[in-house]
Amino acid sequence: MTDASTTPPKPASQLRDIWQQFRTHKGALFGLITLSILVLAVLIGPYLWIPDDLTVAQEMKIKNQGPSLRFPLGTDQLGRDMLSRVLLAGRVSLAVGFVAMVIAIVFGTFIGIVAGYFRRMEGPLMRLTDMFLALPLIPLLLVMVMLFRDKVAAIIGPELGAFLLIVFAIGITSWMATARIVRGEVLTLKEREYVLAARSIGARPNRIILRHILPNVVSPVMVAATLGVADAIITESVLSFLGLGFPPDFPTWGRLLNDGLQYMQIYPERIIWPGLAISLTVLSVNYIGDGLRDALDPRIRGR
Amino acid sequence: MLTFTLRRLLLAIPTLLVISLVIFLLVDLAPGSPLSQIPLTVPPDVRQKMIEALGADQPVMFRYVLWLRQFFWVEPMNLFDGWFGTHIVEGEQRILSWQSRSPVFSIIGERIPQTLIVIGTAYLVGILIALPIGIYSAYRQYSLFDQIGTLFAMIGFSVPTFFSGTLFIIIFSVWLGWLPTKYDTTLQVIDWASFLEQIKQMILPVMTLGLANAASISRYMRSSMLDNMGMDYVRTARAKGLSERVVVLKHVLRNSLIPVVTVIALGIPSIFGGAIITENLFGVNGIGAALIGAIQASDIPMVQTLAFIFAVLIVLFNLIADVLYGFLDPRIRYD
Amino acid sequence: MKLRTALLGAVAVMGLSPAAFADRGTDGEVKLTFPQAVSIMNPYLSGGTKDIYASSMVLEPLAGLTPEGTLVPKLAAEIPTLENGGVSADMTSITWKLQPGLLWSDGSAVTAADAVFTWQYCTHPEGGCSQATKYEGVASVEAVDDATIKVTFDGPKANPYTAFVSALAPIIQKAQFEACIGAAAPTCTDANNMPIGTGPFMVTGFTVNDTVSMAMNPNYRDPAKPAFATAMIKGGGDAESSARAVMETGEFDYAWNTQIPPDSQAAMAAAGKGEFVVAFGTLVERIEMNTTDPSADLPEGERATAKHPHPFLSDIKVRTALSMAIDRSILVEVGYGAGGKPTCNVIPGPEGWASDNTACLTQDLEGAKALLEEAGWTDSDGDGIRDKDGKKLHILYQTTVNPIRQDFQALIKDWWTEIGVEVELKSIDPGVFFGGDAGSPDTFQKFYADVEMYANNSEMPDPESYLSQYMCSKAPTPESQWQGENINRFCDPAYDALITELGTTTDMAKRQEIAIKLNDMVTKDSMIVVPLVHRGTLSAHSNALGGVQINAWDSELWNVADWFRVK
């Protein structure tokens, strides 16, 4: 509890201060490094690791192989190299996971703060949240595909269109929990002394929200974000079951996990690799979240 | 608080009506047909007859009003008739599932016990594991216990239940042969032996679901505790010489419960909503399995009824959460 | 792998039959599991195979079909034929005789009036009976006396064995269903879930979409059967978990529809607790070629209609090349193992009805390339994709979401890419694909793709109605709300003429000859349909269950009365 209270933070040094604090957090560094490796691997990996271009007849001879020098992660039931598939899959899964999570978190936090802080907005916004919670997910997704897929694809092309539709679908169906959690926190925060004090000296609502409310809801939001990444990656594989996802020959971690499931007993490595990739991502996001929270919260900083 | 609760309850009625209409339109608009699971060998004209017999070719608003009437008049009165032996709605059509032609409410009645027993237990187990882990992890942040708890929680929610469930089946049923893989819904608990049977068949689904639930609740508990540990009132309490136990379990815990209560309140309706994947995997005939089956078969009356009951529960439990906020933090005011 | 085909199964059961002389109800409980749970026990209100199989343990027809596809009497004393005078010489009526002394499970007598009622029940215009086709062409059903049923057709009927034959058209009890006719049919929940029947078992408990509990029928006509005192069918889960419950954990005796990857089949069979059995009917996984242009540039209402022929698939050389590039034996090896065999026919069986067309079985990539060259498709810009008049050879290939189908898509895409065709894959939720919702662009009838893959079969060994699907008039169009079975919009007047001829031909050998000709017209002669795999239904039974004789032509549980516990 020393640095924050003795020297008044200047805006420029505040970022550096947070970084300094973040750096000392071992878990956070581990998380950041792991995530960077994962991101680099899926971005550059597919250019470095190019599997041999085999014909179907050749692939059939090498199907379902275990790890070897030629195939570090083995091959699947059609003789495709698992390493290159896991790397390719990671691009989509990481992108979907993070973008959808950001959409859900930003939207959910916004709704939660507005509903919690402004009494007049609370009723309509919370009823909207209730409605979204109550809507059956699968029919909602099916309707979205039916209405929008071809239109979106016509404007920006099938693959980008599928991506946008997926992140939008996941985002629009997973912001509600964040909204309710944030609202609950805001309800208590806005009655705290410092908020009341700020309000009594005439501070404007957006300033109070930015300076006093937002920093204090960071920690539940971080947890929601961590859970959100995992959820989005898994939900993407559910979407591909509805034909909403990417074309069927387009691997994603969730889909690899699903495909591997029926081979779990005979070739367990088929599910271990995508499962490990998802777990590592979530774990590193969690640690980064922990570190960020500690770094952002001056009270925790000293501990 | 009482007027707030009453006002919210009154307000819930128009809200729920709007929600029911939105759900109905959504389910109706979704592509798919109640006949999608009929073999292709059944020719189009026969299919058309079957659709007509279901009443699925009627205009959507007509079907919605019919459903409203059945849900709010015929079904409650039917229950009334059953209790008091009257004949108010005798001969009136109840809400019938398109898939099985059985009354939707008797299907729900058949499934409620399994849902509450299995899914409810799993949720309870999840909360009971999660709260202590979350509290202790926060109290001893970055201790070995915390690290292991974190790892456990991360694996718990990055691994989907279809994976963990199958893994448990392979380990405990195929390799060890200890536990059954399929839940026997006809089992009646009458004595000690059948009670043990019941416990045995509940272990796998409860474990699968409990793990997933515990993972996320423990994270919220931990982070919220951490937020409060550094607060001034905690130092004050310690300075007053209160024991650590009182400080942590009384002061910090109570103030940390708001996000946890929110998460749990969001989770309880989902007990009714069931756990689709787990129920399917272990053959537990809960509501979740019924809902997904009905969605796949475009069984609109069934989907609509289940989704609506689900909506009622969501609105109700979110209201309960709001009331609880007031108890946990008396400063919160609603007007 | 321990697998036996339907034919071998028959032999094996004959060998085992001495052990089957058990007394009624001495073998305890038989437990079955289905990946899809039973919804209703009345086959007339459900078309789902699961419901039909489950109800076949309780309700029985006059005659059933054997694994070889021949008729076997159930409630009938014998099969009426031209020779024994049961079928009238002009083929306009058939007269069935009930076995003497038949009782329903509630103890009342089975009479011809029950059959008459069954016909009325299923043909009522408001009843929505899913098996209405079984009674198509039936002008009247009369009870000549208590034990004699006369079915009169509205013209000569080449195949008079549809009404009251097979598990699809059993006899229901008049007394129980009398108040349930027409619009009231769905409201009779008790009757629909617990029908009174004549079969070896009767329903004692029914939970919708979960479990059917049954007990032996005390009034079953064979006093020594069934061997099991009780039976239960547990539904739900998937093929994998059903197979596991029989083959690995031994919790269940029988699992229907356990199609799992070939490797898993081998691993499970190795556990030694049970075996897989397979029955081959007429189910064929195929690629259907679109003869109309599915381009999104066409206005709605003209897209994928006969107005606009397909830009390149209307060329038989392209279609043939696409078929030649596929190695069907690899598809079987990857997807089905013992549960499938490569085929070039839409009608792969039974014996006598199947064409000897095997030309497609050997893959010929070079030949396919040459054919495309010949058709004018060359790779003029060197990017590996053939083009003609500035248009690339690009195919949109759709099917349902299903792990085996996605594997097939990946393999076929590879082969087609090798011959210079660009392939775009799409998978659709089966509920949407087969749902037929005219508002959805993704139904198989709309066919907004160049090729699509699914499986279809003939319900009866006699394929007349199945083959008539490819008639010009049955093409789905916007005017018909996209309902219709001629998915490819194939239209050949010669084909239609042959179908008409088949409808009036009664001589069996002649019928088979016509059916083979029709099969060839849509497959090898035109390559409109590209058959891939003749699929069987793979089921599993434990080694402790004897008497299983799998059947593709009737309910798989057709001889459940003969099942017994191996001790």
Short mmCIF file of N, CA and C in Angstrom, two decimals, chain C residues 5 52 66 87 91 140 179 194 223 226 237 251 271 282 363 365 377 382 443 476 481:
data_model
loop_
_atom_site.label_atom_id
_atom_site.label_comp_id
_atom_site.label_asym_id
_atom_site.label_seq_id
_atom_site.Cartn_x
_atom_site.Cartn_y
_atom_site.Cartn_z
N THR C 5 -23.72 -61.59 -41.62
CA THR C 5 -24.72 -60.92 -42.44
C THR C 5 -26.05 -61.55 -42.14
N ILE C 52 -41.59 -47.45 -34.60
CA ILE C 52 -42.13 -48.61 -35.31
C ILE C 52 -41.51 -49.89 -34.76
N THR C 66 -39.46 -61.78 -43.78
CA THR C 66 -38.28 -62.44 -43.21
C THR C 66 -37.03 -61.67 -43.61
N VAL C 87 -55.54 -64.70 -53.40
CA VAL C 87 -55.50 -63.51 -54.25
C VAL C 87 -56.34 -63.82 -55.47
N MET C 91 -56.23 -60.05 -59.69
CA MET C 91 -55.40 -59.27 -58.78
C MET C 91 -56.12 -58.04 -58.23
N SER C 140 -61.88 -51.12 -50.44
CA SER C 140 -62.64 -51.47 -49.25
C SER C 140 -61.98 -52.63 -48.51
N ALA C 179 -62.77 -44.62 -30.11
CA ALA C 179 -63.04 -43.19 -29.88
C ALA C 179 -61.89 -42.31 -30.38
N MET C 194 -49.84 -47.02 -24.70
CA MET C 194 -49.95 -48.38 -24.19
C MET C 194 -50.99 -49.14 -24.97
N PRO C 223 -47.72 -70.87 -26.61
CA PRO C 223 -47.66 -70.98 -25.14
C PRO C 223 -46.22 -71.07 -24.61
N PRO C 226 -43.06 -65.67 -25.01
CA PRO C 226 -41.61 -65.44 -25.14
C PRO C 226 -40.85 -66.02 -23.95
N GLY C 237 -29.16 -40.85 -25.85
CA GLY C 237 -27.72 -40.97 -26.00
C GLY C 237 -27.34 -40.93 -27.46
N GLU C 251 -24.34 -53.71 -19.92
CA GLU C 251 -25.57 -53.35 -19.20
C GLU C 251 -26.82 -53.74 -19.98
N ALA C 271 -13.69 -56.60 -27.01
CA ALA C 271 -13.96 -56.77 -25.59
C ALA C 271 -14.64 -58.10 -25.31
N THR C 282 -32.09 -51.58 -48.59
CA THR C 282 -31.82 -50.88 -49.85
C THR C 282 -31.25 -49.49 -49.59
N GLN C 363 -11.86 -46.87 -59.42
CA GLN C 363 -11.61 -45.45 -59.58
C GLN C 363 -10.74 -45.24 -60.82
N LEU C 365 -8.93 -41.91 -62.13
CA LEU C 365 -8.68 -40.46 -62.12
C LEU C 365 -8.26 -39.96 -63.50
N TRP C 377 -13.40 -28.73 -70.77
CA TRP C 377 -12.94 -28.10 -69.53
C TRP C 377 -11.43 -28.27 -69.42
N GLY C 382 -3.64 -22.29 -65.61
CA GLY C 382 -2.61 -22.97 -64.83
C GLY C 382 -2.76 -22.88 -63.32
N THR C 443 -33.00 -26.63 -47.52
CA THR C 443 -33.61 -27.95 -47.56
C THR C 443 -33.08 -28.74 -48.75
N PRO C 476 -39.55 -31.04 -57.19
CA PRO C 476 -39.96 -29.94 -56.32
C PRO C 476 -39.87 -28.62 -57.09
N GLN C 481 -44.58 -25.58 -53.40
CA GLN C 481 -43.98 -25.28 -52.10
C GLN C 481 -42.72 -26.12 -51.87
#
